[in-house]
Coordinates of C-alpha atoms in Angstrom, one line a residue:
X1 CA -38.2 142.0 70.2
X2 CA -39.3 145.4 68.6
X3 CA -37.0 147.7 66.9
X4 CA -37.2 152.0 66.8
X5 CA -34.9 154.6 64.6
X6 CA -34.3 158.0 65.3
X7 CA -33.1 159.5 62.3
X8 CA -31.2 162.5 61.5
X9 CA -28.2 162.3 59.2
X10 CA -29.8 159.2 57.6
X11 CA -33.2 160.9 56.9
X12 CA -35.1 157.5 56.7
X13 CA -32.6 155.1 54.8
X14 CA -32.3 153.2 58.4
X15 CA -36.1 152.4 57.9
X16 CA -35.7 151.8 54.6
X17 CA -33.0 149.5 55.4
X18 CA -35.3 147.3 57.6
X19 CA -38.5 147.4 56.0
X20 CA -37.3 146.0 52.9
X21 CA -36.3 142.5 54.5
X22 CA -39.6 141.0 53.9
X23 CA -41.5 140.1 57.3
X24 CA -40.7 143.1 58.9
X25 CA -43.5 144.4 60.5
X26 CA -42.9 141.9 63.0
X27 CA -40.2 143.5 64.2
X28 CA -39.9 147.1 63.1
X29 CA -42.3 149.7 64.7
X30 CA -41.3 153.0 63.1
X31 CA -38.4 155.7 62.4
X32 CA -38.8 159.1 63.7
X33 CA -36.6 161.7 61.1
X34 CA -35.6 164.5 63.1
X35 CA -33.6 166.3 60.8
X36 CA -33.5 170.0 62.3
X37 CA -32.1 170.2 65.7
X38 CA -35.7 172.1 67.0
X39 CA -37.5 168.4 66.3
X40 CA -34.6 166.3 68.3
X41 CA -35.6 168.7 71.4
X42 CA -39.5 169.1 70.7
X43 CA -40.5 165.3 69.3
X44 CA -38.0 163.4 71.1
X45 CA -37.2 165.2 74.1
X46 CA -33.2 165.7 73.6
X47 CA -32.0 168.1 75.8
X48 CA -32.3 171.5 74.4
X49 CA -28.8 172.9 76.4
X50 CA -27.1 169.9 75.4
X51 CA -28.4 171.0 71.7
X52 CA -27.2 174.8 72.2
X53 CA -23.7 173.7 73.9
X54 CA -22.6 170.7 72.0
X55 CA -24.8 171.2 68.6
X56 CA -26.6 167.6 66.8
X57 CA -23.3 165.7 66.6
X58 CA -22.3 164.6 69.9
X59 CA -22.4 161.4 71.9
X60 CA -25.2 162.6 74.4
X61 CA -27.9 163.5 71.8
X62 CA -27.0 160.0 70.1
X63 CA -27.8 158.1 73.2
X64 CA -31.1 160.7 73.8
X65 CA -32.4 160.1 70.7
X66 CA -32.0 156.1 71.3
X67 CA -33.4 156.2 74.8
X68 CA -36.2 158.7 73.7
X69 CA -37.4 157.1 70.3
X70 CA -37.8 153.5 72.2
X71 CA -40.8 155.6 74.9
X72 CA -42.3 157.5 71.6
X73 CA -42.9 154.1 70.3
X74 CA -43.0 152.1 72.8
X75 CA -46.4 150.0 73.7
X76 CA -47.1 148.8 76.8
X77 CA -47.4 145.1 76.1
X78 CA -43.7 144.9 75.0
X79 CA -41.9 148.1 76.8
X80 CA -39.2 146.2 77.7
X81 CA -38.3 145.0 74.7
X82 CA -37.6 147.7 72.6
X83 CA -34.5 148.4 70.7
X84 CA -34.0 152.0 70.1
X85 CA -31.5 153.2 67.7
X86 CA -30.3 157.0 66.4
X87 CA -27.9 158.2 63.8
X88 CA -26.7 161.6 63.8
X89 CA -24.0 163.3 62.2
X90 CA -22.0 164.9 59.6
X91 CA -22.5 163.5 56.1
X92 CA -20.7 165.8 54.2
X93 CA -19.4 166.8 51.6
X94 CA -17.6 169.4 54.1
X95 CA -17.3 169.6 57.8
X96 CA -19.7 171.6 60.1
X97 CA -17.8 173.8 62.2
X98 CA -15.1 171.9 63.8
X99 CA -17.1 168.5 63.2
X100 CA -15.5 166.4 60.0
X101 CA -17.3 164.9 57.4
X102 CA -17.4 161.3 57.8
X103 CA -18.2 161.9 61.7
X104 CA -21.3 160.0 63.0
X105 CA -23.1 158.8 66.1
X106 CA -25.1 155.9 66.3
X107 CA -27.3 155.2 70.0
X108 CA -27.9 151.8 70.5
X109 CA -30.9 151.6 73.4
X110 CA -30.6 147.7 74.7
X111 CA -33.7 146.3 77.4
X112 CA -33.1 144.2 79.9
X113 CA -34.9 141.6 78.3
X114 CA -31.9 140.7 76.1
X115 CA -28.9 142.7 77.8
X116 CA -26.3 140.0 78.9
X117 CA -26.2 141.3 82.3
X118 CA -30.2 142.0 82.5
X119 CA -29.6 145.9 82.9
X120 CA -30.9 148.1 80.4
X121 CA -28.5 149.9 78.5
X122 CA -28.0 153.0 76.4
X123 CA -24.7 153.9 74.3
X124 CA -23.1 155.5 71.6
X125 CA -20.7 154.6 69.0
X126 CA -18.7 157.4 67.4
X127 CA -17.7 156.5 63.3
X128 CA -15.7 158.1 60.8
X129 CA -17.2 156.9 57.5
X130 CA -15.3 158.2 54.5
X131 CA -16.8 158.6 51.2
X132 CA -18.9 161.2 49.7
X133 CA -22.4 162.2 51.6
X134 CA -24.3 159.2 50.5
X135 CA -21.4 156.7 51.4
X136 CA -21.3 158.5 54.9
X137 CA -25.3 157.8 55.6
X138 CA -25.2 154.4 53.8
X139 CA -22.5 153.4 55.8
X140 CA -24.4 154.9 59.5
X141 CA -27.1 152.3 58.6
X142 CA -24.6 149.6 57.5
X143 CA -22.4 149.9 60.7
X144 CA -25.9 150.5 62.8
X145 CA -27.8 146.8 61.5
X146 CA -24.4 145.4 62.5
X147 CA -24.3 146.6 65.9
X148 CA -28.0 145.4 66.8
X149 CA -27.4 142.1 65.0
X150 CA -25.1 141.4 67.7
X151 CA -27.9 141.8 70.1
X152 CA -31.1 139.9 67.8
X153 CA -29.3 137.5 65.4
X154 CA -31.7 137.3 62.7
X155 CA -34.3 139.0 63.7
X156 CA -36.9 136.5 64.3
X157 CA -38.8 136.7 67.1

């Protein structure tokens, strides 16, 4: 099993979350930290109405950015067993426009090759994560490894 990140409200400290577990490089290809909302649509391919309509935080660009990151990163030899996660969000300290602080997205892109149904999935999970900015994105990548551990146990391969 291989595992992706694309990163916005996080801005790497999902990478850095799996890179420091010694071993990693078995597992973990790459993170992909597209901050502005120009580099969800132009590196990963996020719908750019969906951008304009909705703005970053929403459901729809969290599962995008999963589904797209796991293709950017994806090698032929093991395509169907990429994991492909996102986080994007509002870390604070206030709210943008009518989105709170505290309110994130994390995609979760499942193959088949370890769904329990064999079907290849792609969701979302909406969080609200209290705490100042950096409790927000440390808690993203906190509730993130936890949702994929589900799915890879320890993470050996």
């Amino acid at each position: 099993m291989k595992i992706v990140a694309a990163e916005s409200l996080t801005g790497g400290l999902l990478a850095d979350a799996f890179v420091r577990v010694p071993g990693a490089s078995r597992v973990f290809l790459g993170s992909a930290v597209t901050y502005d909302i120009r580099a969800k649509a132009s590196i990963l391919g996020v719908d750019r109405g969906l951008l304009e309509r909705e703005g970053a935080v929403h459901p729809e660009v969290a599962r995008q950015m999963a589904a797209s990151v796991a293709g950017l990163y994806g090698q032929p030899e093991y395509a169907d067993r990429v994991i492909g996660l996102s986080t994007t969000g509002v870390a604070g300290p206030g709210p943008d426009g009518d989105k709170p602080a505290g309110l994130v997205y994390v995609g979760v892109r499942i193959p088949a090759a370890i769904s329990p149904d064999g079907v290849p999935s792609v969701t979302a999970h909406e969080l609200h994560l209290t705490g100042g900015r950096e409790e927000v994105r440390r808690g993203a990548v906190f509730s993130l490894v936890q949702i994929v551990s589900h799915f890879t146990g320890d993470m050996q391969e």
